Each structure stands twice: as structure tokens, then as C-alpha cells.
Short mmCIF file of C-alpha atoms and ligand atoms in Angstrom, two decimals:
data_model
loop_
_atom_site.label_atom_id
_atom_site.label_comp_id
_atom_site.label_asym_id
_atom_site.label_seq_id
_atom_site.Cartn_x
_atom_site.Cartn_y
_atom_site.Cartn_z
CA MET A 1 -75.24 78.89 11.00
CA ASN A 2 -72.07 76.90 11.64
CA THR A 3 -71.50 75.62 8.10
CA THR A 4 -68.18 73.89 8.82
CA VAL A 5 -69.65 70.71 10.24
CA HIS A 6 -71.92 70.21 7.22
CA ALA A 7 -69.12 71.08 4.78
CA GLU A 8 -66.89 68.47 6.43
CA ARG A 9 -69.61 65.84 6.11
CA ARG A 10 -70.12 66.72 2.44
CA ALA A 11 -66.37 66.40 1.86
CA ARG A 12 -66.40 62.90 3.43
CA VAL A 13 -69.27 61.85 1.18
CA ALA A 14 -67.50 63.31 -1.87
CA ARG A 15 -64.43 61.18 -1.11
CA ALA A 16 -66.63 58.06 -0.94
CA LEU A 17 -68.19 58.79 -4.36
CA GLY A 18 -64.91 58.51 -6.23
CA PRO A 19 -63.67 61.31 -8.53
CA GLN A 20 -66.31 60.72 -11.23
CA GLY A 21 -69.23 59.98 -8.90
CA ILE A 22 -72.25 62.19 -8.24
CA ALA A 23 -74.82 62.06 -5.43
CA ILE A 24 -78.39 63.36 -5.37
CA VAL A 25 -80.10 63.97 -2.02
CA PRO A 26 -83.65 65.32 -1.86
CA THR A 27 -85.25 66.60 1.31
CA ALA A 28 -88.66 65.29 2.45
CA PRO A 29 -91.84 66.32 0.61
CA GLU A 30 -94.55 68.38 2.26
CA ARG A 31 -97.52 66.17 3.11
CA PRO A 32 -101.04 67.56 2.71
CA ARG A 33 -103.41 66.75 5.55
CA ASN A 34 -106.55 68.09 3.93
CA ARG A 35 -107.40 70.96 1.52
CA ASP A 36 -104.76 73.66 2.17
CA SER A 37 -103.51 72.32 5.53
CA ASP A 38 -100.27 70.34 5.61
CA HIS A 39 -98.88 68.01 8.26
CA LEU A 40 -96.16 69.64 10.35
CA TYR A 41 -93.15 69.73 8.05
CA ARG A 42 -90.07 67.69 8.95
CA HIS A 43 -86.98 67.73 6.71
CA ASP A 44 -85.31 64.51 5.53
CA SER A 45 -82.59 63.47 7.97
CA TYR A 46 -79.95 62.62 5.33
CA PHE A 47 -80.46 65.96 3.59
CA TYR A 48 -80.33 67.89 6.85
CA TYR A 49 -77.22 66.02 7.97
CA LEU A 50 -75.40 67.37 4.91
CA THR A 51 -76.85 70.88 4.79
CA GLY A 52 -78.42 72.00 8.08
CA PHE A 53 -81.16 73.39 5.82
CA SER A 54 -84.77 72.70 6.82
CA GLU A 55 -86.85 74.33 4.06
CA PRO A 56 -88.98 72.00 1.92
CA ASN A 57 -88.53 71.62 -1.88
CA ALA A 58 -84.77 71.39 -1.77
CA TRP A 59 -82.13 69.06 -3.24
CA LEU A 60 -78.43 68.69 -2.71
CA VAL A 61 -76.10 67.45 -5.45
CA LEU A 62 -72.53 66.46 -4.55
CA THR A 63 -69.79 65.54 -6.97
CA GLY A 64 -66.65 63.55 -6.36
CA ASP A 65 -64.48 66.62 -6.83
CA GLY A 66 -66.06 68.10 -3.69
CA GLN A 67 -68.46 70.58 -5.31
CA SER A 68 -71.93 70.97 -3.73
CA THR A 69 -74.94 72.41 -5.54
CA LEU A 70 -78.19 73.27 -3.78
CA PHE A 71 -81.59 73.54 -5.45
CA CYS A 72 -84.03 75.47 -3.27
CA GLN A 73 -87.21 77.52 -3.37
CA PRO A 74 -86.72 80.85 -5.13
CA LYS A 75 -87.44 84.10 -3.31
CA ASP A 76 -91.13 84.94 -3.85
CA LEU A 77 -92.69 87.78 -1.88
CA GLU A 78 -96.25 86.53 -2.26
CA ARG A 79 -95.41 82.98 -1.12
CA GLU A 80 -93.28 84.33 1.71
CA ILE A 81 -96.23 86.42 2.95
CA TRP A 82 -98.25 83.19 3.29
CA ASP A 83 -95.65 80.54 4.14
CA GLY A 84 -92.72 82.43 5.62
CA TYR A 85 -89.14 83.35 4.82
CA ARG A 86 -87.21 81.57 2.08
CA LEU A 87 -83.42 81.62 1.94
CA GLY A 88 -83.35 81.62 -1.88
CA PRO A 89 -80.52 80.49 -4.18
CA GLU A 90 -78.76 83.87 -4.19
CA ALA A 91 -78.07 83.75 -0.43
CA ALA A 92 -77.54 79.99 -0.19
CA PRO A 93 -73.78 79.78 -0.96
CA ALA A 94 -72.81 82.28 1.73
CA SER A 95 -75.30 80.93 4.24
CA LEU A 96 -74.79 77.18 3.74
CA GLY A 97 -71.27 76.97 2.33
CA VAL A 98 -72.36 75.31 -0.94
CA GLN A 99 -70.49 76.24 -4.11
CA ALA A 100 -73.56 76.83 -6.31
CA ALA A 101 -77.32 77.18 -5.92
CA HIS A 102 -80.28 77.26 -8.29
CA SER A 103 -84.02 77.58 -8.07
CA VAL A 104 -85.65 74.18 -7.65
CA ALA A 105 -87.65 75.04 -10.79
CA GLU A 106 -84.40 74.45 -12.74
CA LEU A 107 -83.82 70.94 -11.37
CA ASP A 108 -84.95 69.04 -14.48
CA ALA A 109 -82.93 71.30 -16.77
CA VAL A 110 -79.70 71.35 -14.75
CA LEU A 111 -79.46 67.79 -13.36
CA PRO A 112 -78.95 66.01 -16.71
CA LYS A 113 -76.02 68.37 -17.35
CA LEU A 114 -74.53 67.57 -13.94
CA LEU A 115 -74.95 63.82 -14.62
CA GLU A 116 -73.08 63.95 -17.93
CA ASN A 117 -69.67 62.25 -17.99
CA ARG A 118 -70.04 60.75 -14.49
CA ASP A 119 -69.43 57.05 -13.91
CA ALA A 120 -71.85 56.43 -11.02
CA VAL A 121 -74.91 58.16 -9.66
CA TRP A 122 -75.64 57.70 -5.96
CA TYR A 123 -78.93 58.44 -4.19
CA PRO A 124 -80.78 57.05 -1.16
CA PHE A 125 -82.54 53.85 -2.28
CA ALA A 126 -86.12 53.11 -1.17
CA ILE A 127 -86.56 56.29 0.84
CA HIS A 128 -88.25 58.76 -1.53
CA ASP A 129 -91.32 57.68 -3.54
CA GLY A 130 -90.63 58.08 -7.24
CA LEU A 131 -86.97 59.07 -6.95
CA GLU A 132 -85.79 56.00 -8.88
CA SER A 133 -87.95 56.93 -11.89
CA GLN A 134 -86.94 60.60 -11.60
CA VAL A 135 -83.29 59.59 -11.80
CA GLY A 136 -84.21 57.34 -14.73
CA GLY A 137 -85.73 60.34 -16.53
CA TRP A 138 -82.59 62.45 -16.04
CA LEU A 139 -80.37 59.57 -17.20
CA ALA A 140 -82.57 59.20 -20.31
CA LYS A 141 -81.82 62.83 -21.13
CA VAL A 142 -78.09 62.20 -20.78
CA ARG A 143 -78.41 59.13 -23.03
CA GLY A 144 -80.09 61.34 -25.63
CA ARG A 145 -76.83 63.26 -25.87
CA VAL A 146 -74.38 60.37 -26.21
CA ARG A 147 -74.05 60.91 -29.98
CA TYR A 148 -72.66 64.36 -29.12
CA GLY A 149 -69.98 62.65 -27.06
CA ALA A 150 -71.63 62.66 -23.64
CA LEU A 151 -70.97 59.70 -21.30
CA CYS A 152 -73.88 58.31 -19.33
CA PRO A 153 -73.35 56.97 -15.75
CA GLN A 154 -73.32 53.17 -15.79
CA ASP A 155 -73.73 52.51 -12.07
CA GLN A 156 -76.47 53.42 -9.66
CA ARG A 157 -75.40 53.10 -6.03
CA ASP A 158 -77.23 53.36 -2.70
CA LEU A 159 -76.07 56.51 -0.92
CA CYS A 160 -77.57 55.18 2.35
CA ALA A 161 -74.66 52.75 2.55
CA VAL A 162 -72.27 55.70 2.93
CA LEU A 163 -74.46 58.00 5.00
CA ASP A 164 -75.69 55.31 7.42
CA GLU A 165 -72.13 54.47 8.43
CA MET A 166 -71.34 58.15 8.93
CA ARG A 167 -74.51 58.82 10.94
CA LEU A 168 -73.98 55.77 13.13
CA VAL A 169 -70.99 57.38 14.88
CA LYS A 170 -72.02 60.76 16.21
CA ASP A 171 -69.68 63.75 16.04
CA ALA A 172 -69.26 66.34 18.81
CA HIS A 173 -71.87 68.65 17.27
CA GLU A 174 -74.44 65.84 17.28
CA LEU A 175 -73.62 64.63 20.78
CA ALA A 176 -74.04 68.15 22.17
CA LEU A 177 -77.53 68.37 20.63
CA MET A 178 -78.48 64.89 21.83
CA ARG A 179 -77.38 65.70 25.37
CA GLU A 180 -79.49 68.85 25.34
CA ALA A 181 -82.52 67.01 23.87
CA SER A 182 -82.12 64.42 26.64
CA ARG A 183 -81.99 67.09 29.36
CA ILE A 184 -85.22 68.64 28.10
CA SER A 185 -86.95 65.25 27.89
CA ALA A 186 -85.77 64.31 31.38
CA ARG A 187 -87.27 67.53 32.76
CA ALA A 188 -90.52 66.69 30.97
CA HIS A 189 -90.67 63.25 32.62
CA VAL A 190 -90.03 64.76 36.06
CA ARG A 191 -92.76 67.32 35.44
CA ALA A 192 -95.29 64.65 34.37
CA MET A 193 -94.51 62.45 37.39
CA GLN A 194 -94.91 65.34 39.80
CA ALA A 195 -98.11 66.52 38.11
CA SER A 196 -99.63 63.03 38.41
CA ALA A 197 -99.03 62.81 42.17
CA ARG A 198 -100.04 66.43 42.80
CA MET A 199 -103.29 66.24 40.83
CA LEU A 200 -104.28 62.98 42.55
CA ARG A 201 -103.50 64.55 45.96
CA GLU A 202 -105.82 67.40 44.98
CA GLY A 203 -108.58 64.90 44.20
CA ARG A 204 -108.66 65.80 40.48
CA ASP A 205 -109.83 63.56 37.63
CA VAL A 206 -106.42 62.85 36.08
CA ARG A 207 -106.29 61.57 32.50
CA GLU A 208 -103.44 60.35 30.31
CA TYR A 209 -103.76 63.50 28.18
CA HIS A 210 -103.12 65.71 31.22
CA LEU A 211 -99.69 64.10 31.62
CA ASP A 212 -99.10 64.35 27.87
CA ALA A 213 -99.79 68.10 28.15
CA GLU A 214 -97.14 68.39 30.89
CA LEU A 215 -94.58 66.66 28.64
CA MET A 216 -95.41 68.91 25.72
CA HIS A 217 -95.13 72.01 27.89
CA GLU A 218 -91.61 71.15 28.96
CA PHE A 219 -90.55 70.13 25.43
CA ARG A 220 -91.61 73.45 23.97
CA MET A 221 -90.32 75.50 26.91
CA GLY A 222 -86.94 73.89 26.26
CA GLY A 223 -86.97 74.95 22.60
CA SER A 224 -87.81 71.55 21.12
CA GLN A 225 -89.68 71.74 17.82
CA ALA A 226 -91.80 68.62 18.35
CA PRO A 227 -91.88 65.21 20.00
CA ALA A 228 -89.42 62.82 18.31
CA TYR A 229 -92.24 60.21 18.04
CA GLY A 230 -95.81 59.83 19.26
CA SER A 231 -95.68 60.02 23.06
CA ILE A 232 -96.92 56.98 24.96
CA VAL A 233 -98.72 57.80 28.21
CA ALA A 234 -100.23 54.52 29.36
CA ALA A 235 -102.13 54.26 32.63
CA GLY A 236 -102.59 50.91 34.39
CA PRO A 237 -103.27 47.99 32.00
CA ASN A 238 -102.61 50.18 28.93
CA ALA A 239 -98.89 49.86 29.69
CA CYS A 240 -99.10 46.31 28.34
CA VAL A 241 -99.98 47.67 24.88
CA LEU A 242 -96.55 48.29 23.39
CA HIS A 243 -97.58 50.92 20.84
CA TYR A 244 -100.21 52.65 22.98
CA ARG A 245 -100.50 56.44 22.59
CA ALA A 246 -101.47 59.13 25.08
CA ASP A 247 -105.23 58.74 25.19
CA LYS A 248 -107.97 59.60 27.68
CA ALA A 249 -107.93 56.76 30.20
CA PRO A 250 -108.07 57.74 33.89
CA VAL A 251 -104.81 57.79 35.85
CA ARG A 252 -105.66 56.07 39.13
CA ALA A 253 -103.92 55.93 42.50
CA GLY A 254 -102.53 52.44 43.07
CA GLU A 255 -101.75 51.88 39.38
CA LEU A 256 -98.57 52.46 37.44
CA VAL A 257 -98.15 54.91 34.57
CA LEU A 258 -95.72 54.17 31.74
CA ILE A 259 -94.50 57.19 29.80
CA ASP A 260 -92.33 56.71 26.71
CA ALA A 261 -91.66 60.19 25.34
CA GLY A 262 -88.74 62.21 24.04
CA CYS A 263 -88.38 65.51 22.28
CA GLU A 264 -86.65 66.33 19.03
CA LEU A 265 -84.25 69.25 19.22
CA ASP A 266 -82.81 70.77 16.04
CA GLY A 267 -83.22 67.50 14.20
CA TYR A 268 -82.02 65.13 16.98
CA ALA A 269 -84.17 62.69 18.95
CA SER A 270 -84.22 61.63 22.56
CA ASP A 271 -86.11 58.56 23.75
CA ILE A 272 -86.92 58.02 27.44
CA THR A 273 -89.30 55.66 29.22
CA ARG A 274 -90.14 55.81 32.88
CA THR A 275 -92.73 53.83 34.79
CA PHE A 276 -93.96 55.28 38.08
CA PRO A 277 -96.80 54.86 40.56
CA ALA A 278 -99.56 57.34 39.67
CA ASP A 279 -99.81 58.59 43.27
CA GLY A 280 -96.09 58.31 44.05
CA ARG A 281 -96.04 55.05 46.07
CA PHE A 282 -95.15 51.64 44.60
CA THR A 283 -97.17 48.69 45.88
CA GLY A 284 -95.24 45.54 46.84
CA PRO A 285 -95.88 43.59 43.60
CA GLN A 286 -95.21 46.70 41.47
CA ARG A 287 -91.91 47.29 43.24
CA ALA A 288 -90.88 43.64 42.87
CA LEU A 289 -91.37 43.72 39.10
CA TYR A 290 -89.88 47.22 38.82
CA GLU A 291 -86.72 46.18 40.65
CA LEU A 292 -86.35 43.21 38.33
CA VAL A 293 -86.57 45.40 35.22
CA LEU A 294 -84.12 47.85 36.78
CA ALA A 295 -81.66 45.05 37.59
CA SER A 296 -81.92 43.84 33.99
CA GLN A 297 -81.24 47.37 32.76
CA GLU A 298 -78.18 47.63 35.02
CA ALA A 299 -76.87 44.38 33.51
CA ALA A 300 -77.44 45.77 30.01
CA VAL A 301 -75.66 49.03 30.87
CA ALA A 302 -72.69 47.06 32.23
CA ALA A 303 -72.56 45.14 28.91
CA THR A 304 -72.47 48.32 26.78
CA ARG A 305 -68.94 49.38 25.91
CA SER A 306 -66.65 49.81 22.94
CA GLY A 307 -65.70 46.38 21.62
CA ALA A 308 -68.88 44.68 22.87
CA ARG A 309 -71.57 43.57 20.41
CA PHE A 310 -74.91 45.31 19.87
CA ASN A 311 -76.65 42.12 21.06
CA ASP A 312 -74.71 41.92 24.33
CA PRO A 313 -76.96 44.31 26.32
CA HIS A 314 -80.01 42.39 25.08
CA ASP A 315 -78.54 39.05 26.10
CA ALA A 316 -77.59 40.46 29.52
CA THR A 317 -81.12 41.78 30.01
CA VAL A 318 -82.76 38.51 29.03
CA LYS A 319 -80.59 36.55 31.46
CA VAL A 320 -81.64 38.70 34.42
CA LEU A 321 -85.30 38.85 33.40
CA ALA A 322 -85.52 35.10 32.80
CA GLN A 323 -84.09 34.34 36.25
CA GLY A 324 -86.44 36.89 37.81
CA MET A 325 -89.48 35.43 36.06
CA LEU A 326 -88.68 32.09 37.67
CA ASP A 327 -87.95 33.60 41.10
CA LEU A 328 -91.18 35.63 41.14
CA GLY A 329 -93.31 32.77 39.87
CA LEU A 330 -94.26 34.38 36.57
CA LEU A 331 -92.91 31.23 34.96
CA ASP A 332 -93.35 27.80 36.51
CA ARG A 333 -90.03 25.98 36.91
CA GLY A 334 -91.91 22.68 36.74
CA LYS A 335 -93.14 23.56 33.24
CA VAL A 336 -90.32 25.59 31.72
CA GLY A 337 -87.22 24.27 33.51
CA GLY A 338 -84.25 26.40 34.53
CA VAL A 339 -83.01 29.75 33.33
CA ASP A 340 -81.10 28.28 30.37
CA ASP A 341 -84.25 26.51 29.17
CA VAL A 342 -86.27 29.73 29.53
CA ILE A 343 -83.74 31.49 27.29
CA GLU A 344 -83.25 28.61 24.87
CA GLN A 345 -86.99 28.04 24.40
CA ARG A 346 -87.74 31.80 24.48
CA ALA A 347 -90.31 31.23 27.27
CA TYR A 348 -89.51 34.75 28.56
CA PHE A 349 -91.18 36.07 25.39
CA GLN A 350 -94.57 35.85 27.13
CA PHE A 351 -93.55 38.87 29.24
CA TYR A 352 -90.69 40.45 27.29
CA MET A 353 -91.27 40.47 23.56
CA HIS A 354 -89.13 43.30 22.20
CA ARG A 355 -85.45 43.97 21.76
CA THR A 356 -83.49 45.88 24.40
CA GLY A 357 -82.42 48.77 22.20
CA HIS A 358 -81.95 50.46 18.86
CA TRP A 359 -79.69 53.10 17.37
CA LEU A 360 -80.72 56.66 18.21
CA GLY A 361 -79.82 59.86 16.40
CA MET A 362 -81.64 62.15 14.01
CA ASP A 363 -84.37 59.50 13.80
CA VAL A 364 -85.65 57.73 16.88
CA HIS A 365 -84.99 54.34 15.29
CA ASP A 366 -81.88 55.65 13.63
CA CYS A 367 -80.12 54.31 10.57
CA GLY A 368 -77.07 52.08 10.71
CA SER A 369 -76.47 48.39 10.13
CA TYR A 370 -76.94 46.07 13.11
CA VAL A 371 -74.58 43.58 11.46
CA GLU A 372 -70.81 43.97 11.78
CA PRO A 373 -69.72 45.01 8.25
CA THR A 374 -66.42 43.18 8.46
CA GLU A 375 -68.20 39.89 9.25
CA VAL A 376 -71.19 40.06 6.93
CA GLY A 377 -70.34 36.73 5.28
CA GLN A 378 -70.36 34.74 8.52
CA VAL A 379 -73.88 33.31 8.50
CA SER A 380 -75.14 30.83 11.08
CA GLU A 381 -78.57 29.23 11.09
CA ARG A 382 -80.84 28.36 13.97
CA LYS A 383 -84.42 27.21 14.31
CA ASP A 384 -86.62 29.57 16.28
CA PRO A 385 -88.34 27.58 19.06
CA LEU A 386 -91.56 29.62 18.96
CA SER A 387 -92.21 30.11 15.24
CA GLY A 388 -90.30 27.07 13.96
CA GLU A 389 -88.71 29.31 11.30
CA THR A 390 -85.10 28.97 10.31
CA ILE A 391 -83.35 32.25 11.13
CA LYS A 392 -80.10 33.31 9.52
CA ASN A 393 -77.86 35.16 11.97
CA ARG A 394 -74.92 37.35 11.10
CA PRO A 395 -72.50 38.61 13.77
CA SER A 396 -74.01 41.62 15.48
CA ARG A 397 -72.39 45.04 15.27
CA ILE A 398 -69.30 45.77 17.33
CA LEU A 399 -69.92 48.91 19.39
CA ARG A 400 -67.57 51.85 18.90
CA PRO A 401 -67.20 55.16 20.80
CA GLY A 402 -69.73 57.72 19.60
CA MET A 403 -72.45 55.23 18.70
CA VAL A 404 -75.70 56.00 20.54
CA LEU A 405 -78.26 53.36 21.45
CA THR A 406 -81.20 52.99 23.77
CA ILE A 407 -81.29 50.50 26.64
CA GLU A 408 -84.93 49.71 27.31
CA PRO A 409 -85.87 46.45 29.02
CA GLY A 410 -89.44 45.85 30.14
CA LEU A 411 -91.97 43.40 31.50
CA TYR A 412 -95.59 43.24 30.38
CA VAL A 413 -97.84 40.93 32.35
CA ARG A 414 -101.14 40.06 30.77
CA PRO A 415 -103.45 37.78 32.74
CA ALA A 416 -102.96 34.12 31.84
CA ASP A 417 -103.28 30.71 33.49
CA GLY A 418 -100.61 30.24 36.11
CA VAL A 419 -99.56 33.91 36.24
CA PRO A 420 -99.90 35.19 39.85
CA GLU A 421 -102.85 37.58 40.02
CA GLN A 422 -100.93 40.23 41.95
CA PHE A 423 -98.88 40.91 38.79
CA HIS A 424 -101.76 41.00 36.32
CA HIS A 425 -101.93 44.08 34.06
CA ILE A 426 -98.60 45.48 35.22
CA GLY A 427 -96.49 46.88 32.38
CA ILE A 428 -93.04 48.32 33.08
CA ARG A 429 -90.31 49.68 30.84
CA ILE A 430 -87.22 51.69 31.77
CA GLU A 431 -85.44 53.34 28.85
CA ASP A 432 -82.26 55.39 28.78
CA ASP A 433 -80.06 56.67 25.97
CA ALA A 434 -76.42 55.60 26.03
CA VAL A 435 -73.37 57.01 24.27
CA VAL A 436 -70.77 54.27 23.81
CA THR A 437 -67.39 55.18 25.28
CA GLU A 438 -64.05 53.40 25.37
CA GLY A 439 -64.55 51.80 28.78
CA GLY A 440 -68.36 51.67 29.00
CA CYS A 441 -71.18 54.02 28.18
CA GLU A 442 -72.54 57.38 29.27
CA LEU A 443 -76.26 57.52 30.07
CA ILE A 444 -77.40 60.95 28.92
CA THR A 445 -80.98 60.68 30.19
CA ARG A 446 -80.45 60.19 33.91
CA ASP A 447 -81.60 63.68 34.91
CA VAL A 448 -84.80 61.77 35.56
CA PRO A 449 -84.14 59.08 38.16
CA VAL A 450 -84.83 55.35 37.85
CA ALA A 451 -84.37 54.10 41.42
CA PRO A 452 -87.80 53.48 42.97
CA ASP A 453 -86.95 55.41 46.16
CA ALA A 454 -85.73 58.39 44.13
CA ILE A 455 -88.92 58.36 42.05
CA GLU A 456 -91.05 58.26 45.20
CA ALA A 457 -89.04 61.11 46.70
CA LEU A 458 -89.40 63.38 43.69
CA MET A 459 -93.14 62.65 43.49
CA ARG A 460 -93.55 63.78 47.10
CA GLY A 461 -91.98 67.11 46.15
N1 LIG B 1 -90.17 55.23 21.60
C1 LIG B 1 -89.88 54.26 20.64
C2 LIG B 1 -88.98 53.24 21.19
O1 LIG B 1 -88.72 53.22 22.37
O2 LIG B 1 -88.43 52.46 20.48
MN1 MN B 2 -86.60 53.33 22.20
MN1 MN B 3 -89.04 54.88 23.71
#
């Protein structure tokens, strides 16, 4: 394993702790599904970011002087016969670049000693059930030794504050993995689109799960460990259900299919949505709505660059969609007024009710503050026209090179009075992953096309 990148990250954290600080980072627990079957194991992203180590039952302890100590599962031939290879504490320093390693069975005995004479203990707040009380137990042991001259840490600090800022700007190692995850996911989308058209041409009974199987095939053939989130394969009206999953509904010629799916590769997520005609040919109303969503995405892409705000792509999207809703008759000018009124009154919310993006990284909705840290005190208030609530706004995050976000506008048309029937039940989303650059952004998911003609062409193939 390339240990340098993780060692550099640990050194950055150590500097943030201060010379007398100490940080405790557990990995994720194993989660039983039933009896002796567990859910598929997934490490904790913070822990993996600092170690590259994906075994369960492991902890990392960092001190302000730059020392790292790993607690991990001990070698155990019987357990390894059942559950697989364990690195073990003896091999951990050479393999992971940590300075010391112990069996995880020694955690309760060793941690109070490591906490002695430190001024602050840092750990991720509100991530791991029970961690706060575990830390409390170790601190109680240190306090029991104060009459022998031991000092007990007086501050508890949230390590997420440090790690979220680091994870928000991706390094070269991370960007390489995210580009590869995106390439695999793009191939999976192409494969699912082509399978849909081919199976319908062959007169087969096509179901959402068939297309899900095509995605999964390409993910695993590309070396991905698992989907980065539950894949959405939504045929026809199901596309209007935002958190739909790949189920068993028929995929019918003449209807659209919305697929929101991305693989995870070596701990990094990709997140792509494409909407395509099941049989490879857009109808007129489908194409009209699709072109509107695509135009709104282009506006959002143009608004994504270093120095812009996180909210800028969303605002650009809403402007285009709101105008389009009026032009296509989804909204009645006589009732809602002009484009500024549609935005001001949030009338567009009837058809576009989510944000245009989120941070992407190890987690699909990745960590990182959406508020600009240097402007946190600048609070403005506004009354939300739909809920009537008073909302406190803080200036949104200024984008910097190396930040990665999704750009995912959509339109979801449920039947309602005054909504032209030709658009009923059409749900469209187009989602790409963007790396912020100095002058703009790089879309890393465009190996699967978005232009309607290009989608039709590849589905003929
Ligand atoms: N796939 C989750 C999302 O797009 O946010
Ligand atoms: Mn997304
Ligand atoms: Mn998505």
C-alpha cells in the first residue's frame, strides 16, 4: 500500500491538535443482519482517510507530536479460517506506516495511559454510538490517577471540524480514484441504456431489476466493491418518486427510465443520473422537458468555478427551470406571474423540490460545511413563502479548486389541475460530478452522454 498519502494526512491532523492534543478515531462497527450473518462491512470514512485500513474492530490514536498508534484485530488462525486474513499489530507499522500497534483487546488498558497529561482529546462527535461515554470512561481512569501527578485533558473537541475541511478539498490520490469510479459508473449507465433498448426490440418483458443487474455487472467488472448508495432504477411514473429504488415495475416503450446509480471504488463514491427513453426514442413532450433540464444543467455547470458560491449553480438552475416552466405551460403566468415571482414565491417547487448538488467524496453526500467559514457570523433572515418559517441564512461556501460536487437538476411532473396532460408522470434528472478548477469545473462523468441525440444514437447501437 502507498502509506505516504495517509501519513501526510495524519501529520496534518497532528498539527491541528496542538502539541498536547490527542485524537481518537474508531472505524465503523460490524452490523449483524440476523443470527451469524452480517451486513456487508464498510469501514468508517474518517478512519480510512487516515489509514487506508479497511478491517473492522480498529482504532487510530494520533498525538500532537505526530505519533500514530493503531489498535487492530490480533492474528488468530481460527478466526482467520472463518472470516479471512487479518493484518495483526505486529505487521501494522511496516504495512501502514504507524509508529505503534496493539491488539484491540488492549484498548481499554492502553488508552487511559495515552490520554494522561494531554490538554485536549479530539474525536468525531455524533458519529459513533456510545463513543462519548467510552471516552468518558477512559477520562475517569485518568482522573483516578491525578493524585499520582497525572493531568487529565480538560477539553473535548470535535475532530470532524478538522477532518471535514481536509476531506472537502480532494488531493491527487483521491481525484484519481474518483475519476476511475466515474468511468466505471458511466460504462454501467451506457450498458443499462443499451440493454433496455435491445431487450425491448427483442420483445422481452423488461423490468427495473434487469437494468439494475446490468449496472451491477459493470460495477463489479470494473473492480468496484459495491454501489455507493442504493441504485434508483425508476420506470415511467416511478421517476417522480425521489427516493425510489430499483424494483420490479415493467420498463415500457414510450416511457422514460430514470437511473441514479454510482459505484464505490476503494472507498470513493461516484453519483450519476441519466434519464432516457426505454426504447431509445424520446417523444415530443419528453424531449421538451429533457431539453429544459439539460439547459438548466448547462447553466449550473457554467456557474461552477473557483471563487463562485456553492449556491450559485442552484440559483442558475432555478432561473432556467422557472422560465421553462412558464414557457411550456407547466405554470400559468396568469396565476404565478413572471419568472422573478416564480423564484421569489418558490412556485417552481411544485416540479423541482430538491437542491442542485452536494459535496461528493468518500461518502455520496460527503462531509464539509456548506457555509463559508470566514463568514459564519453574517446571518440574514428571510421568511419562506411556502412554509412561512423564518430561515436564517449564512453566506454559502466559496468554491475552491479540488472541491467535488454534483450538479443534478430535475423536473418531476405529477398530475395536477392546470398541468398539461402530455407532461403528466414525467420525471427527469441529469446528474454529473464536477471537480472545481480555477477557471470552471471538470465534469468527470461525461463518458455517458447527456445530449438527447447522443443518447438515442448509443441506444440504437
Ligand atoms: N444518489 C443520491 C443523490 O443524488 O443525491
Ligand atoms: Mn447526487
Ligand atoms: Mn444521484
